[in-house]
């Protein structure tokens, strides 16, 4: 069945049932399918939604290496842009870090997530991979036994059921895999108390660096996506809806916080997409529950301040694919047994760095003694990063690394 059509009701089988066609699920599906493992991807959304959902853009060097190893990097090598500079703008002046020449001397590749997902999907379908769109997983059952099942509903609400040997939960933070975890599962959660308005603007990038502006009004960020599209972030009023600010107010805030009077203008353009992002982090521990294994945002959500989520998703997908191939081809379960601790080491490193970035980029709210103390520490940290080569090497290693 090379099904781009909906899955029929009734029970079907695959050795590995993968929930979710994001970076995690599609990387995993491609590697498993190429290794001859019988797998299927179940995706709640339709084909067009999956191919056009704009999110990440900064891919780490390790992500590119993983995709290259499995013949999945053709599009990003052709159309992605290497990137290795960031610029910090503060009330004490601005400075740039050529992070691509610091630390491990690794670069990001700027490549929109929807293009990566489209490439992965095309590659998988061309190779004869199975995917069922508009098929929402409801629950994973019997994960503590050898034959777990996934209950599903199609777009018309018709129920169905997939029987598997392993289920890979790559369906994000609100997916069925997380909902199906046993009650005692630990979830570590942190609310960073900061809200961003995430914007995609129909405007060329205004600088050749990732721009981070720390301003008394709040944080603003600039990230290139393509020659015509730029992602911006604005620290935003918690609880305000995404449409609370007019486009004029958004551009005025970006101009003020990015200090365009000192550093030159931003290219303005139509706002194509806006979303409210409350900065939260969480980690599920462990990532394996019997025959249910989690990867990507289903396993951990690093707050997007450090651009780690899609990169962790690809790293975990490769580890999981290799472990499942060992288990299903050779009956060797050692890598599967070690999957959760291996991933958690990377996840906690990413969480720690995202936490550091959040503290670095945002002033505490409120004028009390403690916030003055925290603000003074933050400014000292900025000064250390501006002046210390050791600090810069540490930053570069963590900013691009995993
Ligand atoms: P995804 O991409 O969310 O895909 C999950 C898929 O599962 C489907 N699904 C279901 N399917 C079947 N049954 C169900 N019950 C289902 N429930 C959900 C969904 O429709 C979807 O297709 O998860 P995955 O694969 O784990 O990938 C994670 C990344 O998408 C995410 O971490 C990144 O986008 C985070 N992130 C960034 N990460 C980076 O590495 N670099 C970046 O530059 C970067 N920028 C960003 C980001 C996230 C952002 N948002 C969403 C806050 C910028 C933004 C604005």
CSV table of C-alpha atoms and ligand atoms in Angstrom, one decimal:
chain,number,residue,atom,x,y,z
A,1,UNK,CA,0.0,0.0,0.0
A,2,UNK,CA,1.6,3.3,-1.0
A,3,UNK,CA,-1.2,5.2,0.5
A,4,UNK,CA,-1.4,8.9,0.2
A,5,UNK,CA,-5.2,8.3,0.6
A,6,UNK,CA,-6.9,7.8,3.9
A,7,UNK,CA,-6.5,4.5,5.7
A,8,UNK,CA,-9.6,2.3,5.7
A,9,UNK,CA,-11.3,1.4,8.9
A,10,UNK,CA,-10.4,-2.0,10.4
A,11,UNK,CA,-7.2,-3.5,11.7
A,12,UNK,CA,-3.9,-3.3,9.8
A,13,UNK,CA,-0.4,-4.2,10.7
A,14,UNK,CA,3.2,-3.0,10.5
A,15,UNK,CA,6.3,-3.9,12.5
A,16,UNK,CA,6.8,-0.2,13.4
A,17,UNK,CA,3.9,2.2,13.5
A,18,UNK,CA,5.2,5.8,13.5
A,19,UNK,CA,2.9,8.5,14.8
A,20,UNK,CA,3.4,11.9,13.2
A,21,UNK,CA,5.0,13.1,9.9
A,22,UNK,CA,7.3,15.9,11.3
A,23,UNK,CA,11.1,15.9,11.2
A,24,UNK,CA,11.3,13.1,13.8
A,25,UNK,CA,8.7,10.7,12.2
A,26,UNK,CA,9.8,11.2,8.6
A,27,UNK,CA,13.5,10.9,9.3
A,28,UNK,CA,12.8,7.7,11.2
A,29,UNK,CA,10.5,6.4,8.5
A,30,UNK,CA,13.1,7.0,5.8
A,31,UNK,CA,15.9,5.2,7.6
A,32,UNK,CA,13.7,2.2,8.6
A,33,UNK,CA,12.2,1.9,5.1
A,34,UNK,CA,15.6,2.0,3.5
A,35,UNK,CA,16.8,-0.8,5.9
A,36,UNK,CA,13.8,-3.0,4.8
A,37,UNK,CA,11.8,-2.6,8.0
A,38,UNK,CA,8.1,-2.8,7.6
A,39,UNK,CA,6.8,0.6,8.8
A,40,UNK,CA,3.9,3.0,8.4
A,41,UNK,CA,3.5,6.7,9.3
A,42,UNK,CA,0.1,7.8,10.6
A,43,UNK,CA,-0.4,11.6,10.3
A,44,UNK,CA,-3.4,13.6,11.6
A,45,UNK,CA,-3.1,16.4,9.1
A,46,UNK,CA,-3.4,16.3,5.3
A,47,UNK,CA,-0.5,16.2,2.9
A,48,UNK,CA,-0.7,20.0,2.1
A,49,UNK,CA,-0.6,21.0,5.8
A,50,UNK,CA,2.4,18.8,6.5
A,51,UNK,CA,4.3,20.3,3.6
A,52,UNK,CA,3.6,23.9,4.4
A,53,UNK,CA,3.8,24.2,8.2
A,54,UNK,CA,6.5,26.9,8.9
A,55,UNK,CA,8.5,26.4,12.1
A,56,UNK,CA,12.2,25.9,12.4
A,57,UNK,CA,14.9,27.1,10.1
A,58,UNK,CA,18.3,26.7,11.8
A,59,UNK,CA,19.7,23.2,11.3
A,60,UNK,CA,22.8,22.2,13.3
A,61,UNK,CA,25.8,20.6,11.7
A,62,UNK,CA,25.0,17.3,13.3
A,63,UNK,CA,21.5,17.4,11.7
A,64,UNK,CA,23.1,17.9,8.3
A,65,UNK,CA,25.5,15.0,8.9
A,66,UNK,CA,22.7,12.6,9.9
A,67,UNK,CA,20.6,13.5,6.8
A,68,UNK,CA,23.7,13.2,4.6
A,69,UNK,CA,24.5,9.8,6.0
A,70,UNK,CA,21.1,8.5,4.9
A,71,UNK,CA,20.9,10.2,1.5
A,72,UNK,CA,18.3,12.7,2.8
A,73,UNK,CA,20.2,16.0,2.4
A,74,UNK,CA,20.1,16.7,-1.3
A,75,UNK,CA,17.5,19.6,-1.0
A,76,UNK,CA,19.2,21.3,2.0
A,77,UNK,CA,22.6,21.0,0.5
A,78,UNK,CA,21.3,22.6,-2.7
A,79,UNK,CA,19.1,25.3,-1.3
A,80,UNK,CA,20.2,25.7,2.4
A,81,UNK,CA,22.4,28.6,3.3
A,82,UNK,CA,25.4,28.3,5.6
A,83,UNK,CA,25.2,30.6,8.5
A,84,UNK,CA,27.7,31.4,11.3
A,85,UNK,CA,27.2,34.9,12.7
A,86,UNK,CA,25.1,36.4,15.4
A,87,UNK,CA,24.8,40.0,16.5
A,88,UNK,CA,23.7,41.2,20.0
A,89,UNK,CA,22.3,44.7,20.4
A,90,UNK,CA,22.1,46.1,23.9
A,91,UNK,CA,21.9,49.5,25.6
A,92,UNK,CA,25.7,49.2,26.1
A,93,UNK,CA,26.3,48.9,22.3
A,94,UNK,CA,26.4,46.0,19.9
A,95,UNK,CA,28.8,43.1,19.1
A,96,UNK,CA,29.0,40.3,16.6
A,97,UNK,CA,30.2,36.7,17.2
A,98,UNK,CA,31.4,34.7,14.2
A,99,UNK,CA,30.4,31.6,15.9
A,100,UNK,CA,31.2,29.5,12.8
A,101,UNK,CA,34.9,30.3,13.5
A,102,UNK,CA,34.6,29.6,17.3
A,103,UNK,CA,34.2,26.5,19.4
A,104,UNK,CA,34.0,23.5,17.1
A,105,UNK,CA,33.9,25.8,14.1
A,106,UNK,CA,30.5,24.5,13.0
A,107,UNK,CA,27.9,26.4,11.0
A,108,UNK,CA,24.1,26.3,10.9
A,109,UNK,CA,22.3,25.6,7.7
A,110,UNK,CA,19.3,27.9,7.2
A,111,UNK,CA,16.6,25.8,5.6
A,112,UNK,CA,12.9,26.2,6.4
A,113,UNK,CA,11.4,23.2,8.3
A,114,UNK,CA,8.6,22.9,5.8
A,115,UNK,CA,11.1,22.4,3.0
A,116,UNK,CA,13.0,19.8,5.0
A,117,UNK,CA,9.7,18.0,5.7
A,118,UNK,CA,8.6,18.2,2.1
A,119,UNK,CA,12.0,16.6,1.0
A,120,UNK,CA,11.7,13.8,3.6
A,121,UNK,CA,8.2,13.1,2.5
A,122,UNK,CA,9.0,13.1,-1.2
A,123,UNK,CA,12.0,10.8,-0.6
A,124,UNK,CA,9.9,8.4,1.5
A,125,UNK,CA,7.0,8.2,-1.0
A,126,UNK,CA,9.3,7.8,-4.0
A,127,UNK,CA,11.0,4.9,-2.2
A,128,UNK,CA,7.5,3.3,-1.8
A,129,UNK,CA,7.0,4.2,1.9
A,130,UNK,CA,3.6,3.9,3.5
A,131,UNK,CA,1.9,6.9,5.0
A,132,UNK,CA,-1.8,7.5,6.0
A,133,UNK,CA,-2.7,11.2,6.1
A,134,UNK,CA,-5.8,12.5,7.9
A,135,UNK,CA,-5.4,9.6,10.3
A,136,UNK,CA,-5.3,10.7,13.9
A,137,UNK,CA,-3.9,8.3,16.6
A,138,UNK,CA,-6.2,8.2,19.5
A,139,UNK,CA,-4.3,6.0,21.9
A,140,UNK,CA,-1.5,3.5,22.1
A,141,UNK,CA,-2.6,0.3,23.9
A,142,UNK,CA,-0.8,-2.7,25.4
A,143,UNK,CA,2.6,-1.0,25.1
A,144,UNK,CA,3.8,-3.1,28.0
A,145,UNK,CA,3.3,-6.3,25.9
A,146,UNK,CA,4.9,-7.6,22.6
A,147,UNK,CA,1.9,-6.5,20.3
A,148,UNK,CA,0.9,-2.9,21.0
A,149,UNK,CA,-2.0,-1.4,19.1
A,150,UNK,CA,-2.8,2.1,18.0
A,151,UNK,CA,-6.4,3.2,17.8
A,152,UNK,CA,-7.1,5.8,15.1
A,153,UNK,CA,-9.8,7.9,13.5
A,154,UNK,CA,-9.8,9.1,9.9
A,155,UNK,CA,-11.1,12.5,8.7
A,156,UNK,CA,-14.7,11.2,8.7
A,157,UNK,CA,-14.4,10.0,12.2
A,158,UNK,CA,-14.3,6.3,11.3
A,159,UNK,CA,-12.3,4.2,13.8
A,160,UNK,CA,-9.5,1.9,12.9
A,161,UNK,CA,-6.7,0.0,14.6
A,162,UNK,CA,-3.0,-0.7,13.8
A,163,UNK,CA,-1.2,-3.6,15.3
A,164,UNK,CA,2.6,-3.3,15.6
A,165,UNK,CA,5.7,-4.7,17.3
A,166,UNK,CA,6.9,-1.2,18.1
A,167,UNK,CA,5.2,2.2,18.2
A,168,UNK,CA,7.3,5.4,17.7
A,169,UNK,CA,5.6,8.4,19.2
A,170,UNK,CA,6.8,11.3,17.0
A,171,UNK,CA,3.5,13.2,17.3
A,172,UNK,CA,4.6,16.2,19.2
A,173,UNK,CA,3.9,17.5,22.7
A,174,UNK,CA,0.1,17.1,22.5
A,175,UNK,CA,0.0,13.8,20.6
A,176,UNK,CA,-1.4,10.4,21.4
A,177,UNK,CA,1.9,8.9,22.5
A,178,UNK,CA,2.3,11.2,25.4
A,179,UNK,CA,-1.3,10.8,26.4
A,180,UNK,CA,-0.8,7.0,26.4
A,181,UNK,CA,2.1,7.0,28.9
A,182,UNK,CA,1.5,5.1,32.1
A,183,UNK,CA,0.3,7.3,35.0
A,184,UNK,CA,3.6,7.3,37.0
A,185,UNK,CA,5.7,8.7,34.1
A,186,UNK,CA,7.9,11.7,35.1
A,187,UNK,CA,7.4,14.9,33.2
A,188,UNK,CA,9.8,17.7,34.1
A,189,UNK,CA,8.3,21.0,33.2
A,190,UNK,CA,9.5,24.6,33.5
A,191,UNK,CA,7.5,27.8,32.7
A,192,UNK,CA,10.1,30.5,31.9
A,193,UNK,CA,7.5,33.2,32.5
A,194,UNK,CA,8.2,34.8,29.1
A,195,UNK,CA,6.0,35.1,26.0
A,196,UNK,CA,7.0,35.8,22.5
A,197,UNK,CA,5.0,36.8,19.4
A,198,UNK,CA,6.5,34.7,16.6
A,199,UNK,CA,6.2,36.4,13.2
A,200,UNK,CA,7.0,35.5,9.6
A,201,UNK,CA,7.3,38.6,7.5
A,202,UNK,CA,7.3,38.9,3.7
A,203,UNK,CA,10.5,40.9,3.8
A,204,UNK,CA,14.1,40.1,3.0
A,205,UNK,CA,16.5,39.6,5.9
A,206,UNK,CA,17.8,43.0,7.1
A,207,UNK,CA,21.1,41.8,8.4
A,208,UNK,CA,23.6,39.0,7.6
A,209,UNK,CA,23.4,37.7,11.2
A,210,UNK,CA,20.9,36.3,13.6
A,211,UNK,CA,20.0,39.5,15.5
A,212,UNK,CA,19.3,39.4,19.3
A,213,UNK,CA,18.2,42.8,20.7
A,214,UNK,CA,17.9,43.3,24.5
A,215,UNK,CA,15.8,46.4,25.2
A,216,UNK,CA,14.0,47.9,28.2
A,217,UNK,CA,10.8,47.3,26.3
A,218,UNK,CA,11.7,43.6,25.9
A,219,UNK,CA,13.5,41.2,23.6
A,220,UNK,CA,13.4,41.3,19.8
A,221,UNK,CA,14.9,38.7,17.4
A,222,UNK,CA,15.7,38.6,13.7
A,223,UNK,CA,16.3,35.3,11.9
A,224,UNK,CA,16.7,34.9,8.1
A,225,UNK,CA,14.6,32.2,6.5
A,226,UNK,CA,14.8,32.7,2.7
A,227,UNK,CA,15.8,35.6,0.4
A,228,UNK,CA,12.2,37.0,0.8
A,229,UNK,CA,11.1,35.8,4.2
A,230,UNK,CA,12.3,36.7,7.7
A,231,UNK,CA,11.3,35.4,11.0
A,232,UNK,CA,11.0,37.9,13.9
A,233,UNK,CA,10.3,37.5,17.5
A,234,UNK,CA,9.0,40.1,20.0
A,235,UNK,CA,8.7,39.6,23.7
A,236,UNK,CA,5.0,40.0,24.2
A,237,UNK,CA,2.3,40.6,26.8
A,238,UNK,CA,1.5,37.3,28.5
A,239,UNK,CA,-2.1,36.3,27.8
A,240,UNK,CA,-2.5,38.7,24.8
A,241,UNK,CA,-4.0,37.1,21.7
A,242,UNK,CA,-1.7,36.9,18.6
A,243,UNK,CA,-3.8,39.6,16.8
A,244,UNK,CA,-3.7,42.1,19.6
A,245,UNK,CA,-1.1,44.3,17.9
A,246,UNK,CA,-1.5,45.9,14.5
A,247,UNK,CA,1.2,45.5,11.9
A,248,UNK,CA,2.2,49.2,12.4
A,249,UNK,CA,2.6,48.5,16.1
A,250,UNK,CA,4.7,45.4,15.4
A,251,UNK,CA,7.1,47.2,13.1
A,252,UNK,CA,7.4,50.2,15.4
A,253,UNK,CA,8.3,47.8,18.3
A,254,UNK,CA,10.8,45.9,16.1
A,255,UNK,CA,12.4,49.1,14.9
A,256,UNK,CA,12.7,50.5,18.4
A,257,UNK,CA,14.0,47.3,20.0
A,258,UNK,CA,16.4,46.5,17.2
A,259,UNK,CA,17.6,50.1,17.5
A,260,UNK,CA,17.3,50.9,13.8
A,261,UNK,CA,18.3,54.6,14.5
A,262,UNK,CA,21.8,53.3,15.5
A,263,UNK,CA,22.1,50.2,13.3
A,264,UNK,CA,20.1,51.0,10.1
A,265,UNK,CA,16.6,50.2,9.0
A,266,UNK,CA,14.7,46.8,8.9
A,267,UNK,CA,13.0,45.8,5.6
A,268,UNK,CA,9.3,46.0,6.4
A,269,UNK,CA,6.7,43.7,4.7
A,270,UNK,CA,3.4,42.0,5.2
A,271,UNK,CA,3.1,39.8,8.2
A,272,UNK,CA,2.3,36.3,6.8
A,273,UNK,CA,2.0,34.4,10.0
A,274,UNK,CA,1.9,35.2,13.7
A,275,UNK,CA,1.8,32.9,16.7
A,276,UNK,CA,2.0,33.3,20.5
A,277,UNK,CA,4.8,31.3,22.0
A,278,UNK,CA,4.9,30.9,25.7
A,279,UNK,CA,8.5,29.8,26.6
A,280,UNK,CA,8.2,26.5,28.3
A,281,UNK,CA,10.4,23.5,28.5
A,282,UNK,CA,9.6,19.9,29.4
A,283,UNK,CA,11.1,16.5,29.3
A,284,UNK,CA,9.5,13.1,29.6
A,285,UNK,CA,11.6,10.6,31.5
A,286,UNK,CA,12.0,7.8,30.3
A,287,UNK,CA,11.6,7.9,26.5
A,288,UNK,CA,10.8,4.2,26.4
A,289,UNK,CA,7.7,2.4,27.9
A,290,UNK,CA,7.8,-1.2,26.7
A,291,UNK,CA,7.2,-1.1,23.0
A,292,UNK,CA,6.3,2.6,22.9
A,293,UNK,CA,9.3,4.9,22.2
A,294,UNK,CA,9.2,8.7,22.0
A,295,UNK,CA,11.2,11.0,19.8
A,296,UNK,CA,11.2,14.7,18.9
A,297,UNK,CA,8.8,17.1,20.7
A,298,UNK,CA,6.9,14.1,22.1
A,299,UNK,CA,10.0,13.3,24.1
A,300,UNK,CA,11.1,16.8,25.1
A,301,UNK,CA,10.2,20.4,24.3
A,302,UNK,CA,13.2,22.8,24.5
A,303,UNK,CA,11.9,26.4,24.6
A,304,UNK,CA,12.6,27.7,21.1
A,305,UNK,CA,15.1,30.3,22.3
A,306,UNK,CA,18.0,28.1,21.3
A,307,UNK,CA,16.7,26.5,18.1
A,308,UNK,CA,17.2,22.9,19.3
A,309,UNK,CA,13.8,21.1,18.8
A,310,UNK,CA,14.0,20.0,15.2
A,311,UNK,CA,17.7,19.2,15.6
A,312,UNK,CA,17.1,17.0,18.6
A,313,UNK,CA,14.2,15.4,16.6
A,314,UNK,CA,16.5,14.3,13.8
A,315,UNK,CA,19.3,13.1,16.2
A,316,UNK,CA,16.8,11.0,18.2
A,317,UNK,CA,15.2,9.6,15.0
A,318,UNK,CA,18.5,8.3,13.8
A,319,UNK,CA,19.3,6.7,17.2
A,320,UNK,CA,15.9,5.1,17.3
A,321,UNK,CA,16.0,3.9,13.7
A,322,UNK,CA,19.4,2.2,14.3
A,323,UNK,CA,18.2,0.6,17.6
A,324,UNK,CA,15.0,-0.7,15.9
A,325,UNK,CA,17.0,-2.1,13.0
A,326,UNK,CA,19.4,-3.9,15.4
A,327,UNK,CA,16.4,-5.3,17.3
A,328,UNK,CA,14.2,-6.3,14.3
A,329,UNK,CA,16.9,-7.5,12.0
A,330,UNK,CA,19.4,-9.1,14.4
A,331,UNK,CA,17.5,-9.6,17.6
A,332,UNK,CA,20.0,-7.3,19.4
A,333,UNK,CA,18.2,-5.1,21.9
A,334,UNK,CA,21.2,-3.4,23.5
A,335,UNK,CA,20.8,-0.1,21.5
A,336,UNK,CA,17.0,-0.1,22.2
A,337,UNK,CA,17.7,-0.5,25.9
A,338,UNK,CA,20.2,2.4,25.8
A,339,UNK,CA,18.0,4.6,23.7
A,340,UNK,CA,16.4,6.6,26.5
A,341,UNK,CA,19.6,7.5,28.5
A,342,UNK,CA,21.5,8.3,25.3
A,343,UNK,CA,18.8,10.8,24.1
A,344,UNK,CA,18.3,12.2,27.6
A,345,UNK,CA,22.0,13.2,27.8
A,346,UNK,CA,21.5,15.3,24.6
A,347,UNK,CA,18.1,16.6,25.7
A,348,UNK,CA,19.4,17.9,29.0
A,349,UNK,CA,22.4,19.6,27.3
A,350,UNK,CA,19.9,21.4,25.0
A,351,UNK,CA,17.6,22.3,27.9
A,352,UNK,CA,20.4,23.8,29.9
A,353,UNK,CA,21.6,25.9,26.9
A,354,UNK,CA,18.0,27.0,26.1
A,355,UNK,CA,17.6,28.0,29.8
A,356,UNK,CA,20.9,30.0,29.6
A,357,UNK,CA,19.7,31.8,26.4
A,358,UNK,CA,16.4,32.7,28.1
A,359,UNK,CA,18.2,34.2,31.1
A,360,UNK,CA,20.6,36.0,28.8
A,361,UNK,CA,18.0,37.5,26.5
A,362,UNK,CA,15.3,38.7,28.9
A,363,UNK,CA,15.4,41.2,31.7
A,364,UNK,CA,13.5,40.2,34.8
A,365,UNK,CA,10.1,41.9,35.2
A,366,UNK,CA,9.4,44.3,38.1
A,367,UNK,CA,11.6,46.8,39.8
A,368,UNK,CA,12.3,45.0,43.1
A,369,UNK,CA,15.8,44.4,44.7
A,370,UNK,CA,16.0,40.8,43.4
A,371,UNK,CA,15.2,41.8,39.8
A,372,UNK,CA,17.9,44.5,40.0
A,373,UNK,CA,20.3,41.8,41.1
A,374,UNK,CA,19.3,39.5,38.2
A,375,UNK,CA,19.5,42.3,35.7
A,376,UNK,CA,23.0,43.2,36.9
A,377,UNK,CA,24.1,39.6,36.5
A,378,UNK,CA,22.5,39.5,33.0
A,379,UNK,CA,24.5,42.5,31.9
A,380,UNK,CA,27.7,41.1,33.4
A,381,UNK,CA,27.0,37.9,31.4
A,382,UNK,CA,26.6,39.9,28.2
A,383,UNK,CA,29.9,41.7,28.9
A,384,UNK,CA,31.6,38.4,29.5
A,385,UNK,CA,30.4,37.0,26.2
A,386,UNK,CA,31.5,40.2,24.5
A,387,UNK,CA,35.0,40.1,25.9
A,388,UNK,CA,36.0,36.5,26.8
A,389,UNK,CA,37.2,34.2,24.0
A,390,UNK,CA,36.7,31.2,26.3
A,391,UNK,CA,33.1,32.2,26.9
A,392,UNK,CA,32.6,32.7,23.1
A,393,UNK,CA,34.0,29.2,22.4
A,394,UNK,CA,31.6,27.8,24.9
A,395,UNK,CA,28.7,29.7,23.4
A,396,UNK,CA,29.5,28.6,19.8
A,397,UNK,CA,29.9,25.0,20.9
A,398,UNK,CA,26.5,25.0,22.5
A,399,UNK,CA,24.7,27.2,20.1
A,400,UNK,CA,25.3,24.9,17.1
A,401,UNK,CA,26.1,21.7,18.9
A,402,UNK,CA,23.8,19.2,20.5
B,1,LIG,P1,6.3,18.1,14.8
B,1,LIG,O1,7.1,18.8,13.8
B,1,LIG,O2,5.4,18.9,15.7
B,1,LIG,O3,5.5,16.9,14.1
B,1,LIG,C1,4.5,16.2,14.7
B,1,LIG,C2,3.5,15.7,13.7
B,1,LIG,O4,2.6,14.8,14.4
B,1,LIG,C3,1.3,15.1,13.9
B,1,LIG,N1,0.3,14.7,15.0
B,1,LIG,C4,-0.3,13.5,14.9
B,1,LIG,N2,-0.4,12.6,14.0
B,1,LIG,C5,-1.2,11.5,14.3
B,1,LIG,N3,-1.9,11.4,15.4
B,1,LIG,C6,-1.9,12.3,16.4
B,1,LIG,N4,-2.6,12.2,17.5
B,1,LIG,C7,-1.1,13.5,16.2
B,1,LIG,N5,-0.8,14.6,16.9
B,1,LIG,C8,0.1,15.3,16.2
B,1,LIG,C9,1.3,16.6,13.7
B,1,LIG,O5,0.3,17.0,12.7
B,1,LIG,C10,2.7,16.8,13.1
B,1,LIG,O6,2.7,16.6,11.7
B,1,LIG,O7,7.2,17.3,15.8
B,1,LIG,P2,8.7,16.7,15.6
B,1,LIG,O8,8.8,15.8,14.4
B,1,LIG,O9,9.1,16.1,16.9
B,1,LIG,O10,9.6,18.0,15.3
B,1,LIG,C11,9.9,18.9,16.3
B,1,LIG,C12,10.0,20.3,15.6
B,1,LIG,O11,8.9,20.6,14.8
B,1,LIG,C13,10.2,21.4,16.6
B,1,LIG,O12,11.0,21.0,17.7
B,1,LIG,C14,10.8,22.7,16.0
B,1,LIG,O13,10.0,23.3,15.1
B,1,LIG,C15,11.2,23.7,17.1
B,1,LIG,N6,11.8,24.9,16.5
B,1,LIG,C16,13.1,25.0,16.1
B,1,LIG,N7,13.9,23.9,16.2
B,1,LIG,C17,15.1,23.9,15.6
B,1,LIG,O14,15.9,22.9,15.8
B,1,LIG,N8,15.6,25.1,15.0
B,1,LIG,C18,14.8,26.2,14.8
B,1,LIG,O15,15.3,27.2,14.2
B,1,LIG,C19,13.5,26.2,15.4
B,1,LIG,N9,12.7,27.3,15.3
B,1,LIG,C20,10.9,26.0,16.4
B,1,LIG,C21,11.4,27.2,15.7
B,1,LIG,C22,9.6,26.0,16.9
B,1,LIG,C23,8.8,27.1,16.7
B,1,LIG,N10,7.4,27.0,17.2
B,1,LIG,C24,6.6,26.0,16.9
B,1,LIG,C25,7.2,27.6,18.5
B,1,LIG,C26,10.6,28.3,15.6
B,1,LIG,C27,9.3,28.2,16.1
B,1,LIG,C28,8.4,29.4,15.9
